[in-house]
mmCIF file of C-alpha atoms and ligand atoms in Angstrom:
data_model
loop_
_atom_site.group_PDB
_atom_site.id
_atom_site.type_symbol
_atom_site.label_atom_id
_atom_site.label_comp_id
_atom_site.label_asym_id
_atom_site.label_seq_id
_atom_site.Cartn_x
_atom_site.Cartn_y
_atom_site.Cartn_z
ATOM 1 C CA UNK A 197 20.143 15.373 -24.943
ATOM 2 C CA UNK A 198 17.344 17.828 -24.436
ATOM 3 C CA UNK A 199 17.994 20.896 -22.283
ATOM 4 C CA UNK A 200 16.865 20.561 -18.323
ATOM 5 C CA UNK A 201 14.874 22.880 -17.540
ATOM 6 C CA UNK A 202 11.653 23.429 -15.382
ATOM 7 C CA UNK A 203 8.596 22.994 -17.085
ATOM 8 C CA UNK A 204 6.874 26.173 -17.555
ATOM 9 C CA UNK A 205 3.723 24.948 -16.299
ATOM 10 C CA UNK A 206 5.557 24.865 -13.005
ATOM 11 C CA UNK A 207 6.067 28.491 -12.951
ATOM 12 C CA UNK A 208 2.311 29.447 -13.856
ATOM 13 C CA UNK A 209 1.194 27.344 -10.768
ATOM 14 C CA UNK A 210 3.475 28.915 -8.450
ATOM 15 C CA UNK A 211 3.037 32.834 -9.775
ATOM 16 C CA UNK A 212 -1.015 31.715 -9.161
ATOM 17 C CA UNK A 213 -0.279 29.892 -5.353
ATOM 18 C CA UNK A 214 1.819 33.298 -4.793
ATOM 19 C CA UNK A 215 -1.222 35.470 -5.921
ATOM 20 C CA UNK A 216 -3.206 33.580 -3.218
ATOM 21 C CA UNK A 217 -5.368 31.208 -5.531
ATOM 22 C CA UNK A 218 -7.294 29.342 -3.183
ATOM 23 C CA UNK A 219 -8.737 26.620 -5.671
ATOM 24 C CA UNK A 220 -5.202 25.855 -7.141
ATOM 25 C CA UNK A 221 -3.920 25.622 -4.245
ATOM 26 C CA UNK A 222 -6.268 22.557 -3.419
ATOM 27 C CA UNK A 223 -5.278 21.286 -6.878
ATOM 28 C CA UNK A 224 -1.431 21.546 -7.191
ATOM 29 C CA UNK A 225 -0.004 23.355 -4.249
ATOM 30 C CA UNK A 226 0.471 19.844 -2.333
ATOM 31 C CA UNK A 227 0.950 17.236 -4.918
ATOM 32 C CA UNK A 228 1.750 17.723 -8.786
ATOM 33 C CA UNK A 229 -0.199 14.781 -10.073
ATOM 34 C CA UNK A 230 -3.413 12.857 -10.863
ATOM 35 C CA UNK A 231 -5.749 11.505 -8.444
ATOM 36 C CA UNK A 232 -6.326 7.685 -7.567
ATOM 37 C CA UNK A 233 -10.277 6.574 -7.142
ATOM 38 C CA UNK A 234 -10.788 3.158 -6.173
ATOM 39 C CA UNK A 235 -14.023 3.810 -8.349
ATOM 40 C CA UNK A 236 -13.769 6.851 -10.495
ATOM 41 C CA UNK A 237 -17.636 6.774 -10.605
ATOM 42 C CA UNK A 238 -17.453 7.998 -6.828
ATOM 43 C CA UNK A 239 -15.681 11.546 -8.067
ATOM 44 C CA UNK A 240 -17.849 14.180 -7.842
ATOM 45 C CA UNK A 241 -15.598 16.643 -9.413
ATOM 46 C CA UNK A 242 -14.630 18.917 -6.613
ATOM 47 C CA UNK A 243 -11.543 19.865 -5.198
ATOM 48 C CA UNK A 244 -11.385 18.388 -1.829
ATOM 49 C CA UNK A 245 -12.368 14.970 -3.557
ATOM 50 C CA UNK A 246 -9.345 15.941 -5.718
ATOM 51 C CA UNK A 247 -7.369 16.168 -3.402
ATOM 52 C CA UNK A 248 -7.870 12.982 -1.373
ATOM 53 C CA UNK A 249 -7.676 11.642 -4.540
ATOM 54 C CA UNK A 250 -4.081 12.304 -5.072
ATOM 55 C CA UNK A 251 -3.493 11.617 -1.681
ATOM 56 C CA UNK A 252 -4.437 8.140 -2.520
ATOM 57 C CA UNK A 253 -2.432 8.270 -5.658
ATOM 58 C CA UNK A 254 1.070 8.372 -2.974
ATOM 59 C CA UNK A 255 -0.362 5.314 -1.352
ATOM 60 C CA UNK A 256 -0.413 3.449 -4.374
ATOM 61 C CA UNK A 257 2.940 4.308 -4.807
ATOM 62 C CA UNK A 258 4.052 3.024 -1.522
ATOM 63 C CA UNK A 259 2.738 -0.214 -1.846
ATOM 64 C CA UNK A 260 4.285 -0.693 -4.921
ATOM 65 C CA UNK A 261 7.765 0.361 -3.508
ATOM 66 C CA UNK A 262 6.731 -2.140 -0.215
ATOM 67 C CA UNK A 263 7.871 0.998 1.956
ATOM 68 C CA UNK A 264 8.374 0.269 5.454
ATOM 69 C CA UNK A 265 9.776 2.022 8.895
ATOM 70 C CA UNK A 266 13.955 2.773 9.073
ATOM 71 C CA UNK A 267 14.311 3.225 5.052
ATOM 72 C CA UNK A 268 15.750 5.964 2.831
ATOM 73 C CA UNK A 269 13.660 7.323 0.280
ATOM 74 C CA UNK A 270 14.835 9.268 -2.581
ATOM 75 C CA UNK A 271 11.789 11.321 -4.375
ATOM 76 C CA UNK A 272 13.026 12.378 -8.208
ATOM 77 C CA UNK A 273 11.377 15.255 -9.374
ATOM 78 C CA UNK A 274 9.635 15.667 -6.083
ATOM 79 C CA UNK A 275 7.682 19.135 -7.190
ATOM 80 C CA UNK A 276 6.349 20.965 -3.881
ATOM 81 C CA UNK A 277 7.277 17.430 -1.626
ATOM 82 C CA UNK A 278 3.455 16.543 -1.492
ATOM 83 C CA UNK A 279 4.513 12.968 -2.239
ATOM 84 C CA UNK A 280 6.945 13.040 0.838
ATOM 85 C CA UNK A 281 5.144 14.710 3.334
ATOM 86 C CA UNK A 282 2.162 11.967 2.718
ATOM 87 C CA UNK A 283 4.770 9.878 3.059
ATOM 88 C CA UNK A 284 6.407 11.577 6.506
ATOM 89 C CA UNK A 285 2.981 11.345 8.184
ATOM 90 C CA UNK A 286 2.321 7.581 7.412
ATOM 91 C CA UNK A 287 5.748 5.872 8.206
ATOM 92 C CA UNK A 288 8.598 6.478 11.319
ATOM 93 C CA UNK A 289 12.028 6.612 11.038
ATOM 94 C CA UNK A 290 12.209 7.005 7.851
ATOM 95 C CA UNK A 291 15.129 9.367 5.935
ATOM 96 C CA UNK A 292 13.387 11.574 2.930
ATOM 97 C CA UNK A 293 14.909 13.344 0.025
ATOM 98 C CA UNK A 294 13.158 15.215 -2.593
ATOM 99 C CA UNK A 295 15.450 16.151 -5.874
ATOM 100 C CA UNK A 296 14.251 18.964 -8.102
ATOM 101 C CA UNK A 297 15.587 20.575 -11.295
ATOM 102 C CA UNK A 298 13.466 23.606 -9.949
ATOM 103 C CA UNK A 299 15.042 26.092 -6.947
ATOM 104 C CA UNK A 300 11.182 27.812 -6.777
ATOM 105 C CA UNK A 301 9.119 24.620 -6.028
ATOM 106 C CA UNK A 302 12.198 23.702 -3.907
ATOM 107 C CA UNK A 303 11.392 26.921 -1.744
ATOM 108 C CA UNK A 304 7.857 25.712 -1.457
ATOM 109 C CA UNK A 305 8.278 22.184 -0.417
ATOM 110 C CA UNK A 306 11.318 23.308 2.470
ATOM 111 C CA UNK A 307 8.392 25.882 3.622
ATOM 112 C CA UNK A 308 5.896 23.109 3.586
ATOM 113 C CA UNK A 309 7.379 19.910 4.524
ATOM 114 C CA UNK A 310 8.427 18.978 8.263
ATOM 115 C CA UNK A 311 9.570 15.900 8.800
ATOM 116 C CA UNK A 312 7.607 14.430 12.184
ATOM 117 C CA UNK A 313 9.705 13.064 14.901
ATOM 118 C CA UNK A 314 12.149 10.695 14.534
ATOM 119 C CA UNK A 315 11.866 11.328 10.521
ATOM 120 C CA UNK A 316 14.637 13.091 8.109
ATOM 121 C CA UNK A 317 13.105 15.447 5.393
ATOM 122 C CA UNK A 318 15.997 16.814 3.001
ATOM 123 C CA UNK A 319 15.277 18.718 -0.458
ATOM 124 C CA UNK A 320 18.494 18.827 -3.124
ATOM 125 C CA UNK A 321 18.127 21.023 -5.896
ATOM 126 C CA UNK A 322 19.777 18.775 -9.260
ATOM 127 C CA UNK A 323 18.696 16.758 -12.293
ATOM 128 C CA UNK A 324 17.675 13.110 -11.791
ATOM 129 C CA UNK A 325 19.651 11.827 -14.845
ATOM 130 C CA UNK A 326 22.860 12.938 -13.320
ATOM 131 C CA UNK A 327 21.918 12.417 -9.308
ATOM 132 C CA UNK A 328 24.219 14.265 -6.599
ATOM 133 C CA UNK A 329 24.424 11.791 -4.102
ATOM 134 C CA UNK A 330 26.480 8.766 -3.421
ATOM 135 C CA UNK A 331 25.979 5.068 -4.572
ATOM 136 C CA UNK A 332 23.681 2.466 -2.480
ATOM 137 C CA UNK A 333 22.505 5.297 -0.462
ATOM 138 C CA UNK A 334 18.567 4.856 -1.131
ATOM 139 C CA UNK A 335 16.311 1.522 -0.203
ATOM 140 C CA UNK A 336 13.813 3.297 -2.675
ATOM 141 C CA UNK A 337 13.377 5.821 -5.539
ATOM 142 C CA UNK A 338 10.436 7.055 -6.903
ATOM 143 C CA UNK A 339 9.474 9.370 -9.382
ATOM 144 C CA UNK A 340 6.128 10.206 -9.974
ATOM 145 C CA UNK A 341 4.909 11.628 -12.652
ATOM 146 C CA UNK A 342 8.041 13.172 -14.431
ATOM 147 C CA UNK A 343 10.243 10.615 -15.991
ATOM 148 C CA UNK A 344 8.337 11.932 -18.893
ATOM 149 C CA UNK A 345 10.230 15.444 -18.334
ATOM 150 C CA UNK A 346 13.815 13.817 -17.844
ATOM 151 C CA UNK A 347 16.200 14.429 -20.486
ATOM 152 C CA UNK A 348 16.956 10.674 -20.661
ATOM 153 C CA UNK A 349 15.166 7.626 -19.086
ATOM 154 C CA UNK A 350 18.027 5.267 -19.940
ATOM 155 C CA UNK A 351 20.352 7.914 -17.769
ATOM 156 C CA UNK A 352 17.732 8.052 -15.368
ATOM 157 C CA UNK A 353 17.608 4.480 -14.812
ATOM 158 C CA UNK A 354 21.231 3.934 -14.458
ATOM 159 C CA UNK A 355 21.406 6.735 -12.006
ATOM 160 C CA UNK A 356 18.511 5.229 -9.604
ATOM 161 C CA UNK A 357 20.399 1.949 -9.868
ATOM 162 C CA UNK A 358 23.737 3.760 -8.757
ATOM 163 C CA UNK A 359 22.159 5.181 -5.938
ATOM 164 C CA UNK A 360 20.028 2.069 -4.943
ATOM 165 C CA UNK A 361 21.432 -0.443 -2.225
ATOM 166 C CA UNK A 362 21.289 -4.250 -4.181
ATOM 167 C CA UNK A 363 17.469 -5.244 -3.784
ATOM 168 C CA UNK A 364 16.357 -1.650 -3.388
ATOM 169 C CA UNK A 365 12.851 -0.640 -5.526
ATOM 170 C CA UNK A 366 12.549 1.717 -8.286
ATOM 171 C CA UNK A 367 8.702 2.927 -8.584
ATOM 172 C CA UNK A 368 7.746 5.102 -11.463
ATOM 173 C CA UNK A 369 4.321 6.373 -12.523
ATOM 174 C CA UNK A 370 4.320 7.419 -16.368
ATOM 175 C CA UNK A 371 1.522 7.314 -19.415
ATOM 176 C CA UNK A 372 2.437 4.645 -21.240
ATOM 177 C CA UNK A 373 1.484 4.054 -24.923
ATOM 178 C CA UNK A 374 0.338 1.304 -26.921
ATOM 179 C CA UNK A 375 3.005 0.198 -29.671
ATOM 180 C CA UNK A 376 0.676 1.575 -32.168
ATOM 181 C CA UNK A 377 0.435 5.155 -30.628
ATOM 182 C CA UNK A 378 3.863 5.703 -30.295
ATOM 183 C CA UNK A 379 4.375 6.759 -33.987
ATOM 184 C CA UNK A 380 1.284 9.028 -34.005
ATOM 185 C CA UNK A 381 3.185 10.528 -31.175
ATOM 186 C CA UNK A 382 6.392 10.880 -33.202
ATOM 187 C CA UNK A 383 4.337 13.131 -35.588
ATOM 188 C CA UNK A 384 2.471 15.184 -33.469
ATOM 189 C CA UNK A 385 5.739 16.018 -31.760
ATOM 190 C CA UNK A 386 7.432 17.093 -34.966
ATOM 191 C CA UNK A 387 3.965 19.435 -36.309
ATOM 192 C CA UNK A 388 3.249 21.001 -32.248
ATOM 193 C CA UNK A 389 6.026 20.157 -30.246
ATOM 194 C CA UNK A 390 7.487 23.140 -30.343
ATOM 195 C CA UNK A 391 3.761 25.353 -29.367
ATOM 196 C CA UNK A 392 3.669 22.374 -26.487
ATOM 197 C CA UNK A 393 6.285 23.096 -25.011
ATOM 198 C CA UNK A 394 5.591 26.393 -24.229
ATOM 199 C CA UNK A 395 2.930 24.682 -21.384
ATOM 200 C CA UNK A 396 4.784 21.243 -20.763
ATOM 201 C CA UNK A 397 8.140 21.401 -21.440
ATOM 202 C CA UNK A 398 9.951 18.691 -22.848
ATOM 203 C CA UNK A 399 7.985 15.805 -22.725
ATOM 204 C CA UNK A 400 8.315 12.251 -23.750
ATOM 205 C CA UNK A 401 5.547 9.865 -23.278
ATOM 206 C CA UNK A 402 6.667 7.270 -26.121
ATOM 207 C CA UNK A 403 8.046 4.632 -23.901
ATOM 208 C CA UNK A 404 5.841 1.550 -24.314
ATOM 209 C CA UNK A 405 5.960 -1.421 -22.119
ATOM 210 C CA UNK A 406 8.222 -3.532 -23.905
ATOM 211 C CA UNK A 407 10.875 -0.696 -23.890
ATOM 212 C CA UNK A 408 10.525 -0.400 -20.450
ATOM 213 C CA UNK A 409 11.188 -3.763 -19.757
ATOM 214 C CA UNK A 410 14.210 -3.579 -22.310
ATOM 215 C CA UNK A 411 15.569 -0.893 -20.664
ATOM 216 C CA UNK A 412 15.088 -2.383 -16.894
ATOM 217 C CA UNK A 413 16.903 -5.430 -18.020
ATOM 218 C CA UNK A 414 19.444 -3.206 -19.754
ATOM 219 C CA UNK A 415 20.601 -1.432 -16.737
ATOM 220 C CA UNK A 416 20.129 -3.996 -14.144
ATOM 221 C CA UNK A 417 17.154 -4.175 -12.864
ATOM 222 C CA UNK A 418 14.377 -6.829 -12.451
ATOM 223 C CA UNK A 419 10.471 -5.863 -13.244
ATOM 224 C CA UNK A 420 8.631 -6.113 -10.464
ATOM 225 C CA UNK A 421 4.912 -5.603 -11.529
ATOM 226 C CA UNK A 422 2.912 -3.293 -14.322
ATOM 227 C CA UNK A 423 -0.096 -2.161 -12.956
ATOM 228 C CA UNK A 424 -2.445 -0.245 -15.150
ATOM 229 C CA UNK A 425 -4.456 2.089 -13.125
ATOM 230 C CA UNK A 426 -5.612 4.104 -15.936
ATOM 231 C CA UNK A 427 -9.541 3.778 -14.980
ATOM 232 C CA UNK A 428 -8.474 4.730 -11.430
ATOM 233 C CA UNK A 429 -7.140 7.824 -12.841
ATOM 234 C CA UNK A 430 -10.018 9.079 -15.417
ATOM 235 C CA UNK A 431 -11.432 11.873 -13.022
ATOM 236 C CA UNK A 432 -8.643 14.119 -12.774
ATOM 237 C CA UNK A 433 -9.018 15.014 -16.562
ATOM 238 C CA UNK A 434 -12.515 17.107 -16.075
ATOM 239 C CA UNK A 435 -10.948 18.670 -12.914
ATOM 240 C CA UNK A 436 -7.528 19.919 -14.274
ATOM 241 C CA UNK A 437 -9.518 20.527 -17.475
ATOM 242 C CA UNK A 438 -11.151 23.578 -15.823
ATOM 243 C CA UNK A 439 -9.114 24.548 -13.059
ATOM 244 C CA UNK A 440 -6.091 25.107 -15.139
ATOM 245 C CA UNK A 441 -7.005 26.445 -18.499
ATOM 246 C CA UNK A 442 -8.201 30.017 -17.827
ATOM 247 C CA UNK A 443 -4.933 30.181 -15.660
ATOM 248 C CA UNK A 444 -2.809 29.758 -18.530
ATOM 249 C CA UNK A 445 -4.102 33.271 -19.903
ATOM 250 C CA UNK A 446 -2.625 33.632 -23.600
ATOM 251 C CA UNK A 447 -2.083 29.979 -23.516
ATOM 252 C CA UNK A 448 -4.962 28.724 -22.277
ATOM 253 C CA UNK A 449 -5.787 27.086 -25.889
ATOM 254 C CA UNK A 450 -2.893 25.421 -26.028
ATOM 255 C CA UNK A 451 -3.250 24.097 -22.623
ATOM 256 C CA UNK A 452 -6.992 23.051 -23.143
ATOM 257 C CA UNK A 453 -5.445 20.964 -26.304
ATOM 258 C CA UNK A 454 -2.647 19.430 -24.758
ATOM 259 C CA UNK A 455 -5.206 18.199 -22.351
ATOM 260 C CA UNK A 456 -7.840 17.184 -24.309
ATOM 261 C CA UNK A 457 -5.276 14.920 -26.311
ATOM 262 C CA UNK A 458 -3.877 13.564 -23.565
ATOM 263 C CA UNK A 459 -7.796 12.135 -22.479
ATOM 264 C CA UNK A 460 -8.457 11.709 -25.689
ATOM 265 C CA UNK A 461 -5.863 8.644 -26.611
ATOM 266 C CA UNK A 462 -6.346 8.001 -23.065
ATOM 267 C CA UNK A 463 -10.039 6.904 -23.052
ATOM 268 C CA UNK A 464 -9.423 5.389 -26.131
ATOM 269 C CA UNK A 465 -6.950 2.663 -24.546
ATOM 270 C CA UNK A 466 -4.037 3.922 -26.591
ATOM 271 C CA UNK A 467 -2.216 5.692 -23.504
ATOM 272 C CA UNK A 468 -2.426 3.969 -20.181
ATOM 273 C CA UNK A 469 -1.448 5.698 -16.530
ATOM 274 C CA UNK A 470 0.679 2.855 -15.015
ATOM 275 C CA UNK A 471 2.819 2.113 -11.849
ATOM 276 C CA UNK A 472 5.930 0.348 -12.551
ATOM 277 C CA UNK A 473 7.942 -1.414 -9.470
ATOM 278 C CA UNK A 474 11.760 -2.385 -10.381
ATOM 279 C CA UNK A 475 14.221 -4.056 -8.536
ATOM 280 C CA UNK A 476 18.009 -3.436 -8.488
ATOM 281 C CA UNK A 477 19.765 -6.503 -9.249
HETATM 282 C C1 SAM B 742 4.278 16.660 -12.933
HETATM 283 S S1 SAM B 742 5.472 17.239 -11.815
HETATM 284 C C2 SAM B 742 5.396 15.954 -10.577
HETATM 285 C C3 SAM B 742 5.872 16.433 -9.236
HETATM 286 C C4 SAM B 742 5.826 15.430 -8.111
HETATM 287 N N1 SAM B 742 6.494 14.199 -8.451
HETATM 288 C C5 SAM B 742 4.421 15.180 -7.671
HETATM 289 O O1 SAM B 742 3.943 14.067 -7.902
HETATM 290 O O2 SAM B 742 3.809 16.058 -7.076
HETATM 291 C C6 SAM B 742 7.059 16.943 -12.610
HETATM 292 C C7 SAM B 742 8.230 17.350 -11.750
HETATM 293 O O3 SAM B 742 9.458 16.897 -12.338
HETATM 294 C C8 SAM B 742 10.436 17.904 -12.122
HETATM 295 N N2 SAM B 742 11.544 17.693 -13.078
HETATM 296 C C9 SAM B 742 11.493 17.859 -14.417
HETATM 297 N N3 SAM B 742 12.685 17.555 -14.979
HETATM 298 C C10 SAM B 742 13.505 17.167 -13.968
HETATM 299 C C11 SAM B 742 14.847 16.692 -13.913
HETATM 300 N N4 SAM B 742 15.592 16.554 -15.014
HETATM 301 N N5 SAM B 742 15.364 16.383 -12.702
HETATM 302 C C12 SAM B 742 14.633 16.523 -11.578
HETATM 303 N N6 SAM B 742 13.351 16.946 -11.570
HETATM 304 C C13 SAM B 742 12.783 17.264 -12.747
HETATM 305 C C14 SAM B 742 9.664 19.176 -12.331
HETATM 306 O O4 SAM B 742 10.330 20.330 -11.901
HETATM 307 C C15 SAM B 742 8.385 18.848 -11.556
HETATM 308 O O5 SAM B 742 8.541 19.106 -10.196
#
């Protein structure tokens, strides 16, 4: 299995939100992730419409997950808790857990997240493929927007459905590839995936649909719905695009290319940005 580590990306954000950067902070100090626009012609590139944007993103999550009042929610790979505290001020009674590989954005969401009355707000430092807490202690787990980073999504899956209660919802947003990309993928990893590292971390996007459905059925779970939001999604690309590159200093060209791959295979309907809702047999 790959090492667990942090991604390094993670780091540069957080040196940058410690140095008081204003317009990263309206990009990634909340949430870690892209931005939902019912029409993405709407964007009009700045940050606060970035931000709602992502915002939205968590609500589309929800649904999926049918969260209600009174349940237990266990966020994987929560980053800074943006996902959570959305999700503190929309429902009551509701117990919230965010699990992080990283102790530094675990700092940041304790100092950021509340919980509101009557709500729970817990943040467990630990990796999601080997989960510290007991079995059928979650009605939900979500992880959005880093199963990509997890050593092992078979692991991963058999630890949500350990810590699911029977019937409980696994919701996981990941860029999925067509078949056909997947090998291109293979390659590119083997010439650059060392140099893309050195942004993203490990990274594994080569999980197309019908292996995700293998692998639900595999470790007991029923597939709930595959929604492809990918046009919801196309925004965020210009938007990270410049906010992040000239942060990334002697990496910056690597970033930019990561990036610019990433939309590229995007836009051309080989990758698609999709919410996936499970349920634990
Ligand atoms: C792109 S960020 C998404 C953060 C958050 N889900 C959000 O939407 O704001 C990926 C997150 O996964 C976390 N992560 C990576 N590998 C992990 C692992 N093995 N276990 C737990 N968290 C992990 C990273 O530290 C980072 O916070």
């Amino acid at each position: 299995m790959p090492p667990v580590h942090a991604p390094p990306y993670a780091r540069v954000i957080l040196e940058h939100l410690h140095g008081g950067d204003e317009g990263l902070n309206q990009l990634f100090g909340r949430h870690i992730h892209w931005g939902w626009w019912a029409d993405g012609q709407q964007a009009d590139g700045t940050l606060t419409d970035f931000e709602a944007a992502a915002d939205r993103m968590c609500h589309q999550l929800f649904e999926a997950a049918a969260l209600r009042e009174g349940m237990h929610v266990l966020d994987a790979g929560c980053g800074f808790g943006g996902t959570l505290a959305t999700l503190d001020a929309r429902y009551r009674d509701v117990s919230l857990t965010g699990l992080n590989i990283d102790a530094r954005q675990l700092e940041r969401a304790r100092q950021q997240v509340r919980a509101s009355p009557g709500n729970a707000v817990t943040f467990v430092e630990g990796d999601a493929c080997a989960m510290p807490f007991p079995d059928a202690s979650f009605d939900v787990v979500l992880a959005v927007e880093c199963i990509f980073h997890f050593p092992d999504r078979q692991r991963f899956f058999e630890e949500a459905r350990r810590v699911l209660r029977p019937g409980g919802r696994l919701v996981v947003s990941d860029f999925v590839p067509r078949r056909p990309l997947v090998p291109a993928l293979a390659a590119q990893d083997v010439l650059f995936g060392a140099y893309q590292r050195r942004v993203s971390g490990y990274v594994d996007i080569r999980c197309p649909l019908p292996r995700y459905r293998a692998l639900a059925q595999r470790t007991g779970f029923l597939s709930l719905a595959e929604r492809d939001i990918t046009a919801n999604t196309l925004p965020t690309y210009g938007v990270v695009r410049r906010m992040m590159t000239p942060r990334f200093g002697a990496q910056a060209a690597l970033s930019l290319a990561g990036l610019m791959t990433l939309e590229l295979v995007t836009r051309l309907d080989l990758l698609r940005y999709m919410i996936l809702s499970f349920s634990r047999r």
